[in-house]
Amino acid sequence: MWSRQRDCVDPRCHIRNTVLSTQGAKYFTSDISGLNMIENSMFEEEPDVVDLTFPALDPDEVTYEPRSSRLLVRGLGENDMDDDEEDCESSARLLGMSFMNRSSAHRSNSSPYTRQAPPRSCSRPSSRTIVVCVLFLVIVASMTMVLYFLPACTFTKAGCPKPNKTNPIEPVYPISTNGELFPWAQLRLPQSIKPLSYDLTLNPDLDKMTFTGRTVINMSILHSTNRIVFHGANLSITKATFMASDVTVLEYKPRQQLAVNFSEELKAGQYCVLTMEYSANFSNTYDGFYNSSYIDKDGNKRVLAATQFEPLSARKAFPCFDEPAFKATFLIKISRKKTYMTLSNMPKAKSTNLSNGLVQDEFEKTSVNMSTYLVAFIVANFTSITKNVSGTQVSVYSVPEKIGHTEYALTITSKLLEFYNNFFDINYPLKKLDLVAIPDFLAGAMENWGLITFRETTLLVGNESSLLEKQVVASVIAHELAHQWFGNLVTMRWWNDLWLNEGFATYMEYMSLQEGNLFLSVRFRALDKDALSSSHAVSTDVNTTEQVEEMFDSVSYEKGASILLMLNASFPGDQQFRKGIIEYLKQFSGLNTDTDDLWNSLTQTDKPTHHMNVSQMMTSWTSQKGFPLVTVNLMGNQVTLTQEHFLLTSDNTTHTSSLWNIPVTYVNDSFLSVFMCLFVFSDTFKLSKNVTWLKLNYKSTGFYIVDYGKDGWSALTEALSKNVSVLTHEDRASLIHNIFALSRLGRVTFRQVLNLQKYFSLETETSPVMEALLQLNNIYRQLEKRQESNLASRMKVLNSHPRNSIFTNQTWDKEENVSKQELRSALLEMACSLNDENCTHQATSLFKKYKDSNGTIRIPGDLQQTVFTVAGQSDETWDTLFNMYVHATYDSEKRKMLKGLASTQNPQRLVQILSSGLRGSLIQTQELPLIISTMCQSFAGCLFAWDFIQENWDRLIEKFPIGSFAIQTIIKSVTSQSSTQAQLNKVQAFFSGLKERGSQMRSVQEALETIKLNRDWMDRNLPTLRRWL
Ligand SMILES: [Zn+2]
């Protein structure tokens, strides 16, 4: 799935996204939200459980562990310990009190890569130590007894809940909707039954917005059992038969599970068939089998129905075993009116006229085993263009009036399909590949096997579209096509390893199209996010549906892609990595894998060039959150490297002992070649002669940040001031990124940051200029939101000052070079947002020409955003722009107009577009995250957006699931530029009041951390800023 922060469809959007940061709430914080987190995580059990146990556990059952004790002890174990306490801890361990270990086994802290303490000399403990130890053991023993006798009691505002009489080892079964016991008590389905094939018959009624269905599941019994447990959500089952006998289907709604109980055991090795008939409404959100509509060129409303099943919504369209590891084949039949057409994963096999006047289309049975989240079908009246590419029929579909915008997608898909067939050395396995632009679609795109669905903006481009717009379309297609191998052919076993799908598809997207600049800035943003305490390991525990949704974040996508780049760059040739992944795809074709399977495949093809194997090296990057800060100490020709966790935290007591196996590269002034070594804790090596400067992480292919020390930074600044091209533009951009990050960490002063800016008047390359603009703009936005208007306006002037020549060199004519377009649009957009007179004048006159010509004079695509934003900010032209928006059919232009409209400061207009977006009337609801993130660029807009979110939270989470990327975007947009205690208190108060309506989302923790970090940075640096400005 493509679900990243590409609300802003053009790549330069990253200039307006903000840097994040900071330290996560531990379980035991004194603040309110922290407490609520504890309460919720401890009492999230379903309200309707009963105190009964179900007999006959099968091997699927796992033992429950009393959670309260685990969390409480964690609080203890997390405190910093002095030496005496450490002695005590080891004594406690000797006495079998292993709970301290257990307490730290939580999530990302469970890394095997811990710093090894130097061996201690064997000495007798002091008497003080002994006394402290004894006291400590007494306390621990007392607490253990308390916890033992009060297993369900925790210290919360609500007091101690009533003791639970159930033996905690036994699962507690919930009650089904019909009052009977539901025979399963876990999120994950039992492993006793394997579905083999599904026959699906669907009868959608696009007039009534309902559908009926019949699902036949053929399955095999792997372990004897007397229940079948599977998924279903919002389906009303009207009839169910098992091997020709009627059966009752039980439903447990909170986990969207269905079950059938049997009095006699189903025996292992048996095959059986479960048939269900059901009816349901189309989903009115953007997942499941949902209805969508658009206004055609004659002004008529057209309806269609489409699916979006990833991650957990196939169960909303048909009863199924809705986990990625339950692969099966699918035979799909859909009935329709004669005026519609249907599409599904496979080619159509036949169409039959039904007695009710409808037509039933039957698709070929899937030739591959497929996970349920990849099933797809569409009922619409689309048209297509088509082409045969190496035996695969490739078609691009759109609504009829946009068929002229499909040509580019067909051309690029054909090229990419041939590229991937060759690169992976495995041919795309299906006979056809459809790409469909859906008018109302939340994610950017979805890789359903053989039927990839897109937003119109990510698939359709006209002849007049800019190269940047074409680049976005090419990127999304490259990403989704890569999934046909990574994800569809070989699938992660469970959502904890989502990065195997998304990290790879993201990596292949940049690699196949050679989009270096874009990938570089994407890696910087991934570092920013991963520096927070609220980040997570690439491969991490996923135990709730919200956590599944939250996996679709920049750690799975961008960090995943970044570590693959780092691994590839650490191989001596470019073929070794490719050979390894071909090996992996061939070995696991049609199967499910986890992260270790990938590393093992790559280890086997690795020639013995590394000091350690791929698996050893890479596990340190996937099993723990964050990344290392490498500190360089250069003395003559001797280089010493040390590493520590780069953890942004507003709480100075937080330390981690994480370590990484880092493939290190460097360049220096005496020889500009790249050296590679791999180090774990610290390393010292000698250069052949003395050097004046040294730059680590050549081209920034490694996922780490480097501190060169005061002298090291000065030497680099000096060298660049003499000649910028002593370093590659990637290296220059990474120096800028790293020094701002170190300033956030408090490791360098803002004065040092400003020193590096000295070389900046010489800089002309896109990536370093854009990175510096982004960083400075972030500070400017924070000052503006603190109402430091004096500082903010002086910063405005200075932001453009050193780059004056670059700003004034930009033209407003057609530009052919993508990188220059990227730079130009970023620079002009910034100049206009800083009210540069020349810029706003040019933009205003271009808008007037465009309006007067009735759209026949085109605005160059890369300048459209700047022009529409200037038009949207002016009261005279806002209504004209709104009118254009309502009538525009070309979607990428339409979105830019919408961003222009959302950048107004006029309160009435802000309310108008927000409420229109919420209603989904003139503005589609899918655009709300885009509207909010645009509004949040200004002080007034952000205040409105924040009020809107608080007032409409429940409606928002109805439309966008808790934890989903849309919700993540909304929360980040509205909080990431806040930097005062008052703003922090407000955000904290609102989210802590949400309880199960989203208070535990990772993005909420991230937001709170970010504000605290912003606050601390401002506290430290406001005096310097005042002096500088
Ligand atoms: Zn994807």
Coordinates of C-alpha atoms in Angstrom, one line a residue, residues 715-984:
A715 CA 37.4 21.7 9.6
L716 CA 34.5 20.5 7.4
T717 CA 33.0 24.0 7.3
E718 CA 36.4 25.5 6.4
A719 CA 36.9 23.0 3.6
L720 CA 33.4 23.6 2.1
S721 CA 33.8 27.3 2.3
K722 CA 36.9 27.0 0.1
N723 CA 35.3 24.6 -2.3
V724 CA 31.9 23.1 -2.0
S725 CA 32.6 20.2 -4.3
V726 CA 35.1 18.5 -2.0
L727 CA 32.0 16.7 -0.9
T728 CA 29.1 15.2 -2.9
H729 CA 25.8 17.0 -2.7
E730 CA 24.4 14.0 -0.7
D731 CA 27.3 14.5 1.8
R732 CA 26.6 18.2 2.1
A733 CA 22.9 17.7 2.6
S734 CA 23.7 15.1 5.3
L735 CA 26.0 17.4 7.1
I736 CA 23.2 20.0 7.3
H737 CA 20.7 17.4 8.4
N738 CA 23.1 15.9 11.0
I739 CA 24.1 19.2 12.6
F740 CA 20.4 20.4 13.1
A741 CA 19.7 17.0 14.6
L742 CA 22.7 17.3 16.9
S743 CA 21.4 20.7 17.9
R744 CA 18.1 19.2 18.8
L745 CA 20.0 16.6 20.9
G746 CA 21.8 19.4 22.7
R747 CA 25.1 18.1 21.4
V748 CA 26.1 21.1 19.4
T749 CA 25.3 24.8 20.0
F750 CA 23.1 26.7 17.6
R751 CA 26.1 28.9 17.1
Q752 CA 27.9 25.8 15.6
V753 CA 24.8 25.2 13.3
L754 CA 25.1 28.8 12.1
N755 CA 28.8 28.4 11.5
L756 CA 28.1 25.6 9.0
Q757 CA 25.6 27.9 7.2
K758 CA 28.7 30.1 6.4
Y759 CA 29.5 27.9 3.4
F760 CA 25.9 28.2 2.3
S761 CA 26.0 31.2 0.1
L762 CA 28.0 28.9 -2.3
E763 CA 25.4 26.1 -2.3
T764 CA 23.3 25.7 -5.5
E765 CA 22.4 22.0 -5.4
T766 CA 18.8 21.0 -4.8
S767 CA 19.2 18.5 -1.9
P768 CA 21.4 20.6 0.5
V769 CA 19.4 23.8 -0.3
M770 CA 16.1 22.0 0.3
E771 CA 17.3 20.4 3.5
A772 CA 18.5 23.8 4.9
L773 CA 15.3 25.5 3.9
L774 CA 13.3 22.8 5.6
Q775 CA 15.3 23.1 8.9
L776 CA 15.1 26.9 9.0
N777 CA 11.5 26.9 8.0
N778 CA 10.7 24.6 10.9
I779 CA 12.3 27.0 13.3
Y780 CA 10.4 29.9 11.7
R781 CA 7.1 28.0 12.0
Q782 CA 7.7 27.3 15.7
L783 CA 8.5 31.0 16.4
E784 CA 5.4 32.0 14.5
K785 CA 3.3 29.6 16.6
R786 CA 4.8 30.9 19.8
Q787 CA 3.7 34.4 18.7
E788 CA 7.3 35.5 18.7
S789 CA 6.3 37.8 15.8
N790 CA 9.4 40.0 16.0
L791 CA 11.8 37.0 15.8
A792 CA 9.6 35.3 13.2
S793 CA 9.6 38.3 10.8
R794 CA 13.3 38.8 11.2
M795 CA 13.8 35.1 10.5
K796 CA 11.7 35.5 7.4
V797 CA 14.1 38.0 6.0
L798 CA 17.1 36.0 6.9
N799 CA 15.8 32.7 5.6
S800 CA 15.9 34.1 2.1
H801 CA 18.8 36.4 2.6
P802 CA 21.9 34.1 2.1
R803 CA 20.3 32.5 -0.9
N804 CA 19.2 35.7 -2.5
S805 CA 21.0 34.9 -5.8
I806 CA 19.4 31.5 -5.8
F807 CA 15.9 33.0 -5.2
T808 CA 16.3 35.7 -7.8
N809 CA 17.7 33.3 -10.4
Q810 CA 14.4 31.4 -10.5
T811 CA 12.3 31.9 -13.6
W812 CA 8.6 31.5 -14.1
D813 CA 8.8 29.9 -17.6
K814 CA 8.7 26.3 -18.5
E815 CA 11.5 24.3 -16.9
E816 CA 12.6 20.9 -18.3
N817 CA 14.9 19.5 -15.6
V818 CA 13.2 17.6 -12.8
S819 CA 15.8 18.5 -10.1
K820 CA 15.6 22.2 -11.1
Q821 CA 11.8 22.1 -11.0
E822 CA 12.0 20.6 -7.6
L823 CA 14.3 23.4 -6.4
R824 CA 12.4 26.1 -8.1
S825 CA 9.0 25.2 -6.8
A826 CA 10.4 24.9 -3.2
L827 CA 12.2 28.2 -3.5
L828 CA 9.4 30.2 -5.0
E829 CA 6.9 28.7 -2.7
M830 CA 9.0 29.8 0.2
A831 CA 9.6 33.2 -1.2
C832 CA 5.9 33.8 -1.7
S833 CA 5.0 32.4 1.7
L834 CA 7.5 35.0 3.1
N835 CA 5.6 37.6 1.2
D836 CA 8.4 38.4 -1.2
E837 CA 6.9 41.1 -3.3
N838 CA 8.4 40.1 -6.6
C839 CA 7.2 36.5 -6.0
T840 CA 3.6 37.3 -5.1
H841 CA 3.4 39.8 -7.9
Q842 CA 4.5 37.2 -10.5
A843 CA 2.1 34.6 -9.0
T844 CA -0.8 36.9 -8.9
S845 CA -0.4 37.9 -12.5
L846 CA 0.0 34.3 -13.7
F847 CA -3.2 33.4 -11.9
K848 CA -5.0 36.3 -13.6
K849 CA -3.8 35.2 -17.0
Y850 CA -4.9 31.7 -16.3
K851 CA -8.4 32.8 -15.1
D852 CA -8.9 35.2 -18.0
S853 CA -7.9 32.6 -20.6
N854 CA -10.6 30.3 -19.1
G855 CA -7.9 27.7 -18.4
T856 CA -6.5 27.6 -21.9
I857 CA -3.2 29.2 -20.8
R858 CA -1.5 26.7 -18.6
I859 CA 0.5 27.4 -15.5
P860 CA 3.7 25.2 -15.5
G861 CA 2.9 22.2 -13.2
D862 CA 5.7 22.8 -10.8
L863 CA 4.5 26.5 -10.3
Q864 CA 0.8 25.7 -9.9
Q865 CA 1.1 25.2 -6.1
T866 CA 2.8 28.5 -5.6
V867 CA 0.3 30.3 -7.8
F868 CA -2.8 28.7 -6.2
T869 CA -1.5 29.3 -2.7
V870 CA -1.0 33.0 -3.4
A871 CA -4.5 33.1 -5.0
G872 CA -6.0 31.3 -2.0
Q873 CA -4.5 33.8 0.5
S874 CA -6.1 36.8 -1.1
D875 CA -9.7 37.6 -0.3
E876 CA -10.3 38.9 -3.9
T877 CA -9.3 35.6 -5.6
W878 CA -10.4 33.0 -3.1
D879 CA -13.9 32.6 -4.4
T880 CA -12.6 32.4 -8.0
L881 CA -10.3 29.7 -6.9
F882 CA -13.0 27.8 -5.1
N883 CA -15.2 28.0 -8.2
M884 CA -12.4 26.6 -10.3
Y885 CA -11.9 23.8 -7.7
V886 CA -15.5 22.7 -7.8
H887 CA -15.4 22.5 -11.6
A888 CA -11.9 21.1 -12.1
T889 CA -11.8 17.6 -13.3
Y890 CA -8.1 17.1 -13.4
D891 CA -7.2 15.8 -10.0
S892 CA -3.7 16.7 -9.3
E893 CA -4.5 20.3 -10.3
K894 CA -7.6 20.1 -8.1
R895 CA -5.6 19.1 -5.0
K896 CA -3.2 21.9 -5.5
M897 CA -6.2 24.3 -5.7
L898 CA -7.5 22.8 -2.5
K899 CA -4.2 23.4 -0.8
G900 CA -4.4 27.0 -2.0
L901 CA -7.9 27.3 -0.6
A902 CA -6.8 25.9 2.8
S903 CA -4.0 28.4 3.1
T904 CA -6.4 31.3 3.6
Q905 CA -6.4 33.0 7.0
N906 CA -10.0 34.0 6.7
P907 CA -11.9 32.3 9.6
Q908 CA -15.2 31.9 7.7
R909 CA -13.5 30.3 4.7
L910 CA -11.5 28.0 6.9
V911 CA -14.7 26.8 8.6
Q912 CA -16.4 26.5 5.2
I913 CA -13.8 24.1 3.7
L914 CA -13.4 22.0 6.9
S915 CA -17.1 21.4 7.3
S916 CA -17.5 20.8 3.5
G917 CA -14.7 18.2 3.8
L918 CA -16.3 16.5 6.8
R919 CA -19.7 16.3 5.0
G920 CA -17.9 15.1 1.9
S921 CA -20.1 17.3 -0.2
L922 CA -18.1 19.7 -2.5
I923 CA -14.8 18.5 -1.0
Q924 CA -14.2 14.7 -0.6
T925 CA -13.7 13.5 3.0
Q926 CA -10.5 11.7 1.9
E927 CA -9.0 15.2 1.6
L928 CA -9.4 16.2 5.2
P929 CA -5.8 15.2 6.2
L930 CA -4.5 17.4 3.4
I931 CA -6.7 20.3 4.4
I932 CA -5.6 20.1 8.0
S933 CA -1.9 19.8 7.3
T934 CA -2.1 22.8 4.9
M935 CA -4.0 24.9 7.4
C936 CA -1.5 24.1 10.1
Q937 CA 1.2 25.9 8.2
S938 CA -0.2 29.2 9.6
F939 CA -0.9 30.3 13.1
A940 CA -4.5 31.1 12.7
G941 CA -5.2 28.1 10.5
C942 CA -3.7 25.8 13.0
L943 CA -5.9 27.2 15.8
F944 CA -8.9 26.5 13.7
A945 CA -7.8 23.0 12.8
W946 CA -7.1 22.2 16.4
D947 CA -10.6 23.3 17.5
F948 CA -12.1 21.4 14.6
I949 CA -10.2 18.2 15.5
Q950 CA -11.3 18.3 19.1
E951 CA -14.9 19.0 18.2
N952 CA -15.1 16.4 15.5
W953 CA -12.8 13.7 16.8
D954 CA -15.5 10.9 16.9
R955 CA -16.5 11.6 13.4
L956 CA -12.9 11.6 12.2
I957 CA -12.2 8.2 13.7
E958 CA -15.4 6.9 12.2
K959 CA -14.0 7.8 8.8
F960 CA -10.3 7.0 9.4
P961 CA -9.5 4.1 11.7
I962 CA -7.6 4.8 14.9
G963 CA -3.9 4.5 14.2
S964 CA -4.4 4.8 10.5
F965 CA -2.0 6.9 8.4
A966 CA -4.7 9.6 7.9
I967 CA -5.1 10.0 11.7
Q968 CA -1.3 9.9 12.1
T969 CA -1.1 12.8 9.6
I970 CA -3.8 14.8 11.3
I971 CA -2.2 14.5 14.7
K972 CA 1.3 15.3 13.5
S973 CA 0.1 18.3 11.4
V974 CA -1.6 20.0 14.3
T975 CA 1.0 19.4 17.0
S976 CA 4.5 19.2 15.4
Q977 CA 5.1 23.0 15.4
S978 CA 4.1 23.6 19.0
S979 CA 6.8 24.5 21.4
T980 CA 5.2 26.0 24.6
Q981 CA 4.2 24.4 27.9
A982 CA 0.7 25.8 27.4
Q983 CA 0.4 24.1 24.0
L984 CA 1.7 20.9 25.5

